[in-house]
mmCIF file of C-alpha atoms in Angstrom:
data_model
loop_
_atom_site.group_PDB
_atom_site.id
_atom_site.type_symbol
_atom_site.label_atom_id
_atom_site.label_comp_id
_atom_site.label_asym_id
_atom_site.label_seq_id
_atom_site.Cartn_x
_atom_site.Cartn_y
_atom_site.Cartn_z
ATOM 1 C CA UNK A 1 133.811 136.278 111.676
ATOM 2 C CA UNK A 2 130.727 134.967 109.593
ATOM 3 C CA UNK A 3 132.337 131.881 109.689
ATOM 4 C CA UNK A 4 133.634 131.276 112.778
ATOM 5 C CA UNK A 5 131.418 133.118 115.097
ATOM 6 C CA UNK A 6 132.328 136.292 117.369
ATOM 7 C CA UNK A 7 132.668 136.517 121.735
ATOM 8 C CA UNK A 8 131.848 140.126 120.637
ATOM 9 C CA UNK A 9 128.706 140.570 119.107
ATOM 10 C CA UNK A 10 126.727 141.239 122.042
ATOM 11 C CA UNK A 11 128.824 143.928 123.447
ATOM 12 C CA UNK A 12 126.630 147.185 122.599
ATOM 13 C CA UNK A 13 123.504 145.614 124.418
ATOM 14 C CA UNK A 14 125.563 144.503 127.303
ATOM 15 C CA UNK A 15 126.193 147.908 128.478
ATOM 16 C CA UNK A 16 123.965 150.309 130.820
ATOM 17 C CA UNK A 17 122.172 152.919 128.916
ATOM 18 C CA UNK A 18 120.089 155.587 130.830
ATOM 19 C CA UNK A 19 117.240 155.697 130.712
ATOM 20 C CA UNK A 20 117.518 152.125 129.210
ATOM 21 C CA UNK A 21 119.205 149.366 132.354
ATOM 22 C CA UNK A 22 119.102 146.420 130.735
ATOM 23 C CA UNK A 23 119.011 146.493 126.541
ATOM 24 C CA UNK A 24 119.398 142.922 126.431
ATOM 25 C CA UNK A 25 115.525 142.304 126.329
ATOM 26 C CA UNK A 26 115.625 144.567 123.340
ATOM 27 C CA UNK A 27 117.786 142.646 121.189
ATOM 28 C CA UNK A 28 115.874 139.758 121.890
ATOM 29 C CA UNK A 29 113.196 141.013 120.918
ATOM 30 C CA UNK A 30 115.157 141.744 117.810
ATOM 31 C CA UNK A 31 116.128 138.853 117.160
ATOM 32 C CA UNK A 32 112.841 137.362 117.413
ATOM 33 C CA UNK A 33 114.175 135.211 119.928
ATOM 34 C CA UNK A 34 113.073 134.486 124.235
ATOM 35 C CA UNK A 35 115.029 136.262 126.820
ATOM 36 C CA UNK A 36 116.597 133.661 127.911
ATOM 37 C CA UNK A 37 117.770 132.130 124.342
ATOM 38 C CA UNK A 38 121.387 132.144 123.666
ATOM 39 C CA UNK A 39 121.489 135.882 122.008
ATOM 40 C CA UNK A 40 124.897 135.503 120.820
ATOM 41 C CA UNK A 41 123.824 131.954 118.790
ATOM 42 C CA UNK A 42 120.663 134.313 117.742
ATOM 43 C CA UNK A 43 122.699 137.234 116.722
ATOM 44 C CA UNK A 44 125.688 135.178 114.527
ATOM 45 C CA UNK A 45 122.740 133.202 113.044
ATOM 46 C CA UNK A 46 120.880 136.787 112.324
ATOM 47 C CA UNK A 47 124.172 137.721 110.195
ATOM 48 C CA UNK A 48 124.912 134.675 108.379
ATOM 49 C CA UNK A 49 120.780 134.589 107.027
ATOM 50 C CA UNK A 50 121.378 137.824 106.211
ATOM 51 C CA UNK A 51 124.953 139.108 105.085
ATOM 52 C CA UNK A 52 127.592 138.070 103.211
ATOM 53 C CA UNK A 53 130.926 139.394 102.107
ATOM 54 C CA UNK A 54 132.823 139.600 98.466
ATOM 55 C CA UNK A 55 135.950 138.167 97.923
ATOM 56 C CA UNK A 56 138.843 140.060 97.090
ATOM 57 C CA UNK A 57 142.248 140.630 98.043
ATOM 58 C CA UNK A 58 144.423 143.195 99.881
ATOM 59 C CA UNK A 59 147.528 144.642 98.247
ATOM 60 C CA UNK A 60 149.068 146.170 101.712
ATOM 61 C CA UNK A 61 150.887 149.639 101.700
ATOM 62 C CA UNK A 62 154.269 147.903 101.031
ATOM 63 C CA UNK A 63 152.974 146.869 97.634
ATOM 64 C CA UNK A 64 152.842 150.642 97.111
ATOM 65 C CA UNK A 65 156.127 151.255 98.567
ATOM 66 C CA UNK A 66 157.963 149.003 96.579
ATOM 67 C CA UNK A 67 156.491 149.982 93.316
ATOM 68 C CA UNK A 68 157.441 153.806 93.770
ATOM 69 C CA UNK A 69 160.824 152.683 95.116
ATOM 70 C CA UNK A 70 160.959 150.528 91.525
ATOM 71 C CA UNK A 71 161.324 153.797 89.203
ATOM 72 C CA UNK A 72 163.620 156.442 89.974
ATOM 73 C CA UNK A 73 162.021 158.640 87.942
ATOM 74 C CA UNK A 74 158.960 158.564 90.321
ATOM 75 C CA UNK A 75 161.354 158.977 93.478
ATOM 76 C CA UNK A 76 162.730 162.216 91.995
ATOM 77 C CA UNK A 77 159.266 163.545 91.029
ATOM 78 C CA UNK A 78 158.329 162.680 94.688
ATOM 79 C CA UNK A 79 161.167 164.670 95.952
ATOM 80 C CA UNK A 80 160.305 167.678 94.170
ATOM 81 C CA UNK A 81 157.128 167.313 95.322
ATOM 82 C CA UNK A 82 157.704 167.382 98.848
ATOM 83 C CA UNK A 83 159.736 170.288 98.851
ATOM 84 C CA UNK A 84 157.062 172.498 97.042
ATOM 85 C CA UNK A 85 154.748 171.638 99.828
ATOM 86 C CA UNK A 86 157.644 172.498 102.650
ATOM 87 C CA UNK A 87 158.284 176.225 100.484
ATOM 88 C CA UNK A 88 154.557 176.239 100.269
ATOM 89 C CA UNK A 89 155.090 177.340 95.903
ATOM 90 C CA UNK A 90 152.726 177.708 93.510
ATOM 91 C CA UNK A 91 154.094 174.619 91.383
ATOM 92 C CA UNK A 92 152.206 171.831 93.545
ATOM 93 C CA UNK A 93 149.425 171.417 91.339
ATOM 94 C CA UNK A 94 151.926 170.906 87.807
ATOM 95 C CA UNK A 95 154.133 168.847 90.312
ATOM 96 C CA UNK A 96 151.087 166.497 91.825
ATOM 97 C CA UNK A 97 149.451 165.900 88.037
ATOM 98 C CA UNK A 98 152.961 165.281 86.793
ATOM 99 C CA UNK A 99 153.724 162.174 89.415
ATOM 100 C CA UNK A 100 150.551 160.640 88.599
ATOM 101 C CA UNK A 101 151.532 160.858 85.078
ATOM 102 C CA UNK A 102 154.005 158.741 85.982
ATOM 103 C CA UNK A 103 152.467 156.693 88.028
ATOM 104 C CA UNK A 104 149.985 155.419 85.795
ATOM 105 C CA UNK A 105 152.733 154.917 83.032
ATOM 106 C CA UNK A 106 155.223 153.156 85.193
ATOM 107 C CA UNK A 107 155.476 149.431 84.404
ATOM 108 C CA UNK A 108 154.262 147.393 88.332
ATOM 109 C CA UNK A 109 157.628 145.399 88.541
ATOM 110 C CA UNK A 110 157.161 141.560 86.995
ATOM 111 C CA UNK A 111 157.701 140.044 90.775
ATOM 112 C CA UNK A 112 154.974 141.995 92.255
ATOM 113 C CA UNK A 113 152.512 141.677 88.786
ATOM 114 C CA UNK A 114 153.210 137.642 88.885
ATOM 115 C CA UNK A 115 152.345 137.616 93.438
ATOM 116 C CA UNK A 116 149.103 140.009 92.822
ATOM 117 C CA UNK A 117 148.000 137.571 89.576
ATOM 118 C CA UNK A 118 148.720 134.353 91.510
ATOM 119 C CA UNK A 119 146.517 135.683 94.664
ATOM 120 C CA UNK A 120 143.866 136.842 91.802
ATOM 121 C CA UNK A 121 144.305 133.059 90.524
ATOM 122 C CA UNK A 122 143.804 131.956 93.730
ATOM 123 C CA UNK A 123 141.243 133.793 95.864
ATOM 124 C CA UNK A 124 139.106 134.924 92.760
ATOM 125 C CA UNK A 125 139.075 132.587 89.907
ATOM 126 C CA UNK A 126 135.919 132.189 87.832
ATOM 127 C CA UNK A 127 134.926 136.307 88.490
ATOM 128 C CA UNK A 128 134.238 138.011 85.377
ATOM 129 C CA UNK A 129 133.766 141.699 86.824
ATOM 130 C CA UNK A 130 135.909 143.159 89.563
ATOM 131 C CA UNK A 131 136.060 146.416 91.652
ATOM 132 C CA UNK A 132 139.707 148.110 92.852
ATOM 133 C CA UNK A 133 138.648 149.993 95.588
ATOM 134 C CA UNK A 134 141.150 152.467 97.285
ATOM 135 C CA UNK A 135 142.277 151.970 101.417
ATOM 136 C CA UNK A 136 144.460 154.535 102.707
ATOM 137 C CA UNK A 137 145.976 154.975 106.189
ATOM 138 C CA UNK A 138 144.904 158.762 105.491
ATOM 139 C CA UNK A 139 141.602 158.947 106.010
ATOM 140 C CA UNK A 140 138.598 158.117 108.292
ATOM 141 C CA UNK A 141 140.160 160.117 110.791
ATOM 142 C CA UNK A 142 139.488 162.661 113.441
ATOM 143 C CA UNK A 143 138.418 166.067 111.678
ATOM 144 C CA UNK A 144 140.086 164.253 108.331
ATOM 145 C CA UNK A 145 137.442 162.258 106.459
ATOM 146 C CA UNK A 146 138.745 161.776 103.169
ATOM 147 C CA UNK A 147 135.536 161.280 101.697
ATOM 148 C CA UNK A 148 135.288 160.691 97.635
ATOM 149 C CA UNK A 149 138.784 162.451 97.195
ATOM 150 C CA UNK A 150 140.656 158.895 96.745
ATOM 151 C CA UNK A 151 139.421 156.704 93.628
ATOM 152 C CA UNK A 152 137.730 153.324 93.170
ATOM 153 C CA UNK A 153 137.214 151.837 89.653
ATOM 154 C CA UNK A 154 134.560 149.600 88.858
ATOM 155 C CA UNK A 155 133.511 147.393 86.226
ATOM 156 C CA UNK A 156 136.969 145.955 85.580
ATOM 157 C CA UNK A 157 136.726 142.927 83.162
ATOM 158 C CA UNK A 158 140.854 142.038 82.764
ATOM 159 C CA UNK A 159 144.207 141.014 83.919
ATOM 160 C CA UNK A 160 145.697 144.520 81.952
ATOM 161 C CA UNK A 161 142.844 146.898 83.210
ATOM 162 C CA UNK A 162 143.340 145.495 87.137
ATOM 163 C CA UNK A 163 146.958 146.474 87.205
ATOM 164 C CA UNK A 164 146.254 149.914 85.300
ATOM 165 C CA UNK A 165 143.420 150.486 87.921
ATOM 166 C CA UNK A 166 145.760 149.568 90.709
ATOM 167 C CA UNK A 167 147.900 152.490 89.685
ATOM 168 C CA UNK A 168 144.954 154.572 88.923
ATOM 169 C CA UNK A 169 144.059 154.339 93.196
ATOM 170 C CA UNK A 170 147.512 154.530 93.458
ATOM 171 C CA UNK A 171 147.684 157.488 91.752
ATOM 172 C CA UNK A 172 144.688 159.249 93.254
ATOM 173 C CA UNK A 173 146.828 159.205 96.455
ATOM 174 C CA UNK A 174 148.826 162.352 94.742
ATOM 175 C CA UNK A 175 146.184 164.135 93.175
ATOM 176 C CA UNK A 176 146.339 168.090 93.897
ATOM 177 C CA UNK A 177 143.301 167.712 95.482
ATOM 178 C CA UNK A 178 143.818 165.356 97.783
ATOM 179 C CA UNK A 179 147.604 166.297 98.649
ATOM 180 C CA UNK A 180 145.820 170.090 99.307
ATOM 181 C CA UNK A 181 143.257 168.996 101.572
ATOM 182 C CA UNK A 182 145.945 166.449 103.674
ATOM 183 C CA UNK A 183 148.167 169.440 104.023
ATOM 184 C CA UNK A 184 145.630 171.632 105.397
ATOM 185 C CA UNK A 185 144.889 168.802 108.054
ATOM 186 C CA UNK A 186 148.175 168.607 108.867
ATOM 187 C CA UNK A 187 149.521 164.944 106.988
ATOM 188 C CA UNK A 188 152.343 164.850 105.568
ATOM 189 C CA UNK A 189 152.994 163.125 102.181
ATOM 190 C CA UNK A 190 155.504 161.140 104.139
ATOM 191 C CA UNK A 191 152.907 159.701 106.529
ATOM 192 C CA UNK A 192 150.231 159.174 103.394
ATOM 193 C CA UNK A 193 149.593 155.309 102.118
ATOM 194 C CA UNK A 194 147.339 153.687 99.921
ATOM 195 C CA UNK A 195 146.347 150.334 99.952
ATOM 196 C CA UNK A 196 144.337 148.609 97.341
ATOM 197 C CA UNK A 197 140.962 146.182 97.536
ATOM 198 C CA UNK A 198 140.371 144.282 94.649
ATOM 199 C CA UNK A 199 136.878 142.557 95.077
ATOM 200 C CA UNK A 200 134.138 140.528 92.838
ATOM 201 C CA UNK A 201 131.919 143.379 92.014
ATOM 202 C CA UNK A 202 128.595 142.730 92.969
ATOM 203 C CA UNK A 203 125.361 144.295 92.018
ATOM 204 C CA UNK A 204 122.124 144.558 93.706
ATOM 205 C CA UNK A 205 118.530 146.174 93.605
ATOM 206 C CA UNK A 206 119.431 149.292 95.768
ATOM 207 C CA UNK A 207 122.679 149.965 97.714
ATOM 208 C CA UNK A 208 123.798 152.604 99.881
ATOM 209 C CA UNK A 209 125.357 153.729 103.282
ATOM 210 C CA UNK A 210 124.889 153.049 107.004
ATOM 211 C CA UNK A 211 126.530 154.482 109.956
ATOM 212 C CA UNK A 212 125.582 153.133 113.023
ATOM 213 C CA UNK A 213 124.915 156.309 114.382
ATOM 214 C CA UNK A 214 122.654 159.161 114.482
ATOM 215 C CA UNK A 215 125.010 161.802 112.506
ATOM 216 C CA UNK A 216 122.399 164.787 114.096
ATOM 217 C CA UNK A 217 122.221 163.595 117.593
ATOM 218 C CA UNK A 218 125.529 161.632 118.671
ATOM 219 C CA UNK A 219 124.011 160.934 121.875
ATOM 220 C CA UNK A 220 121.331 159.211 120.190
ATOM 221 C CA UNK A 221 122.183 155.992 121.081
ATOM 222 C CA UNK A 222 119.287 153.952 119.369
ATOM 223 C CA UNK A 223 119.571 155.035 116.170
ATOM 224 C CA UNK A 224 121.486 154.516 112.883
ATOM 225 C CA UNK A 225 121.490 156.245 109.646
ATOM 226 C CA UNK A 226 121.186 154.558 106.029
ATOM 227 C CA UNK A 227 120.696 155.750 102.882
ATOM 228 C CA UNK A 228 119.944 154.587 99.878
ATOM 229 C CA UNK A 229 120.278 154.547 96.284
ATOM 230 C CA UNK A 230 117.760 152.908 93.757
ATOM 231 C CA UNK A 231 120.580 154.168 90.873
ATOM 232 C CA UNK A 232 123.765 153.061 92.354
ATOM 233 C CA UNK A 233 125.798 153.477 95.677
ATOM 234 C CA UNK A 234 128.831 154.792 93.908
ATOM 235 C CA UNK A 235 126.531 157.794 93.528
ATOM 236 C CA UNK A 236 125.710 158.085 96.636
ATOM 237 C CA UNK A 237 129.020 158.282 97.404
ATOM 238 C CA UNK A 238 130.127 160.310 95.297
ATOM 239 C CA UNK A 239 127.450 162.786 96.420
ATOM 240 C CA UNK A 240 125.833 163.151 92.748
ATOM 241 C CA UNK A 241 122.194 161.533 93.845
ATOM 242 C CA UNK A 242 120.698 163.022 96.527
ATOM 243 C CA UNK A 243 119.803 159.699 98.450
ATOM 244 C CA UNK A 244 116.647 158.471 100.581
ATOM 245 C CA UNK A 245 117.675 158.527 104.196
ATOM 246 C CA UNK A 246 116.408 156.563 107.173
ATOM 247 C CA UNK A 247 117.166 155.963 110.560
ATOM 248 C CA UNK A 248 116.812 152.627 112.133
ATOM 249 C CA UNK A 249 116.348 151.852 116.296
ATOM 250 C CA UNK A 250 117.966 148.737 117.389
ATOM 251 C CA UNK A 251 116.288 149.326 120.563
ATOM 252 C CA UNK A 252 112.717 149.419 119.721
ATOM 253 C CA UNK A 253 113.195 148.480 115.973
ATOM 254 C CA UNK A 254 111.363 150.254 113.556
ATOM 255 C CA UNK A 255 112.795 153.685 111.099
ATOM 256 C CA UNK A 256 111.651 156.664 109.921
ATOM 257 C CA UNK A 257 111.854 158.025 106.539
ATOM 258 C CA UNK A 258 114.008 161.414 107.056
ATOM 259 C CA UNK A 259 114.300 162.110 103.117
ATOM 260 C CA UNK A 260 113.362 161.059 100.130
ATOM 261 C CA UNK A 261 116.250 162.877 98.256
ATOM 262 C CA UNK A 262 116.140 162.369 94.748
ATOM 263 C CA UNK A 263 113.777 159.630 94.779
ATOM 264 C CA UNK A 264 109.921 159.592 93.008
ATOM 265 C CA UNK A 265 109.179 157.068 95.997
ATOM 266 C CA UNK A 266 109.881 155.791 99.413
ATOM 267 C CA UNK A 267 111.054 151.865 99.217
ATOM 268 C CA UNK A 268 108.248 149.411 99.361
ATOM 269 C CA UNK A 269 107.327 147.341 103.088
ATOM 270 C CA UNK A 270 110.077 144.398 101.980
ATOM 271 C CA UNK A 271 112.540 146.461 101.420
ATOM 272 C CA UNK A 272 112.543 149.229 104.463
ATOM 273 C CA UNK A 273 112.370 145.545 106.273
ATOM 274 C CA UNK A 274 115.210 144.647 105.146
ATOM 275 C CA UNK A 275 116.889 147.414 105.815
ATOM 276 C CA UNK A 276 115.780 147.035 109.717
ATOM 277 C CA UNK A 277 117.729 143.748 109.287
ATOM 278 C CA UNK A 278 120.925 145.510 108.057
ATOM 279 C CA UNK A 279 121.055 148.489 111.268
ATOM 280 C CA UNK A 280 120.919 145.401 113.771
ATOM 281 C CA UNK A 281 123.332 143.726 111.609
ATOM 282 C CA UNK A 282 125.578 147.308 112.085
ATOM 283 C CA UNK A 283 125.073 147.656 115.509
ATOM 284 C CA UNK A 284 126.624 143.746 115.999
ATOM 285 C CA UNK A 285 129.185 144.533 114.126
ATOM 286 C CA UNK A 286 130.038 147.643 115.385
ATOM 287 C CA UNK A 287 130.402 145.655 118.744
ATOM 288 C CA UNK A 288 132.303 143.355 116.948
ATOM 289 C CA UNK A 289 135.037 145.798 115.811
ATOM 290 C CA UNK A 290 134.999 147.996 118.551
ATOM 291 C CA UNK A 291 138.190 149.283 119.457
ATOM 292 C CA UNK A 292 137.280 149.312 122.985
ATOM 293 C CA UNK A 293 135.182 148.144 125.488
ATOM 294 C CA UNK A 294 132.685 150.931 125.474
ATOM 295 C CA UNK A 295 131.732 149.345 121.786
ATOM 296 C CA UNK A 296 130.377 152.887 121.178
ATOM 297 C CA UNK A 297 132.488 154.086 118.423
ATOM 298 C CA UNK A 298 129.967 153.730 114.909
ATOM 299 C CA UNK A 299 131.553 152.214 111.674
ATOM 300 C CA UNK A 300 130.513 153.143 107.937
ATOM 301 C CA UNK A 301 129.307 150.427 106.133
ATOM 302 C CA UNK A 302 129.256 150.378 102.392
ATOM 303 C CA UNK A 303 126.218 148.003 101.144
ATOM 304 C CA UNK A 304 124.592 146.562 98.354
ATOM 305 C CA UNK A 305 121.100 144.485 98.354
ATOM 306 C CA UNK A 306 119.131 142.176 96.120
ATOM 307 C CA UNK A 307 115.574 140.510 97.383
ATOM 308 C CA UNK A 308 117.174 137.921 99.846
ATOM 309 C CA UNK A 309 120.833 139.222 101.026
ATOM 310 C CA UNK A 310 122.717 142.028 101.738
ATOM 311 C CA UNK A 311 126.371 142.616 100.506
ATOM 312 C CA UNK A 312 128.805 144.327 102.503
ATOM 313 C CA UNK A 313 131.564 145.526 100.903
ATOM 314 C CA UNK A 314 133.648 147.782 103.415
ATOM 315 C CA UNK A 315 133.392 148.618 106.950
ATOM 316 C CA UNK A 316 135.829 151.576 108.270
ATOM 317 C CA UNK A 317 135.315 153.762 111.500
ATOM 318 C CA UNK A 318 132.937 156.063 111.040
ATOM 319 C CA UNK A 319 134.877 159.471 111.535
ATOM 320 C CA UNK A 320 132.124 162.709 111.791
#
């Protein structure tokens, strides 16, 4: 999309929204642009100064599939698994820890090791540190967020510590907490996938959160909500830092500091700038990955930012 532009990106202005007719004007405005400029040249141009994306590659759920399939001594442990959860028995803890035992210890098969090196060859040569970041089909969903129970590694330097952390996310799929809290919403370990993300890892100055959305007011439809870390946005994602929050208009522009969580300090004048820069950025996107044509449903964007440019690296819906 950065590079080859989006029909999309003006879709959240281009709808009515009382008391606001015509939001249009606003994003102009915005974009620092006339009226009658072409917005949607102003808005890609706003993302590409702004935003840029790390590469990686997807391992799809069939990658998964066809490494448990590879060991029958996983299949069986899978089996017994699934029948503690359908006599509801008190073994499903022992039974969960004991599959990702063997998941971590079961060779990936050489065909699938040699496709996943070539791609990391291809798409990624010359990156020294890399992040394997879990994407399952079972979460970000309605009442079923998902949030921090599925792992990400990062910091990962080789070929041998990729493929272990592969099976690390894979494994996380099966931990007891995670299999507890999918069987109380009603997934079944049948209907439970994980893919994996293996990006360049990127660091940055402060990182953090956005949903383009106003989590306290979901008919709020000018603001969004970001928060930041000055420590690291794996712990504000993992919920150990208490982070500063903000919310953003992309109507009017301008934020308000909600929180300082955990922080000595609000961010300086530059940086609570930049930050305006990144809820616009959210709302086009949002637009640009709408599912619909109301372009109303938020997305959660993971982000990391340095002095000149903001990193995102992953957008999901955004599931309260």
């Amino acid at each position: 999309m950065l590079a080859n532009g989006s029909g999309r990106l003006l879709g959240f202005y281009q709808v009515r929204r009382p008391p606001r007719e015509n939001l249009l004007p606003y994003l102009a405005k915005l974009l620092d642009v006339p009226v009658d400029a072409d917005l949607n040249d102003a808005a890609i141009r706003l993302l590409r100064d702004n935003i840029d994306v790390p590469r990686g590659i997807a391992l799809p759920f069939s990658v998964q599939r066809r490494f448990l399939e590879s060991s029958p001594r996983v299949q069986q442990a899978i089996g017994k698994l699934k029948m503690a959860l359908e006599l509801d028995v008190p073994d499903v803890d022992r039974l969960c820890l004991e599959l990702q035992r063997l998941i971590r210890s079961t060779r990936i098969p050489d065909d699938l090791r040699e496709a996943v090196d070539s791609a990391l060859v291809s798409e990624l040569g010359g990156v020294r540190t890399f992040v394997v970041r879990s994407s399952s089909n079972a979460e970000d969903l309605a009442g079923f967020s998902a949030a921090g129970i599925y792992e990400s590694i990062n910091h990962v330097t080789s070929a041998d510590r990729i493929f272990a952390s592969i099976k690390e996310v894979w494994a996380s799929l099966v931990s007891p907490r995670s299999v507890r809290l999918r069987q109380q919403a009603g997934i079944s370990l049948d209907d439970s996938y994980m893919g994996v993300i293996v990006q360049e890892q990127v660091d940055g100055a402060i990182g953090g959160v956005m949903v383009t959305t106003n989590p306290l007011n979901r008919n709020d439809f000018r603001n969004v909500y970001v928060n930041v870390s000055v420590n690291s946005v794996i712990d504000v994602v993992s919920g150990s830092e208490l982070p500063i929050q903000y919310l953003y208009s992309t109507v009017e522009g301008d934020g308000r500091t909600v929180s300082l969580g955990d922080a000595p300090a609000d961010l300086d004048v530059a940086a609570r700038q930049q930050l305006q820069r990144l809820a616009i950025a959210g709302r086009l996107l949002q637009a640009h990955f709408s599912p619909d044509y109301t372009f109303d449903s938020p997305v959660d964007v993971e982000w990391i930012a340095d002095e000149k440019r903001i990193t995102i690296v992953q957008l999901r819906p955004y599931s309260a």
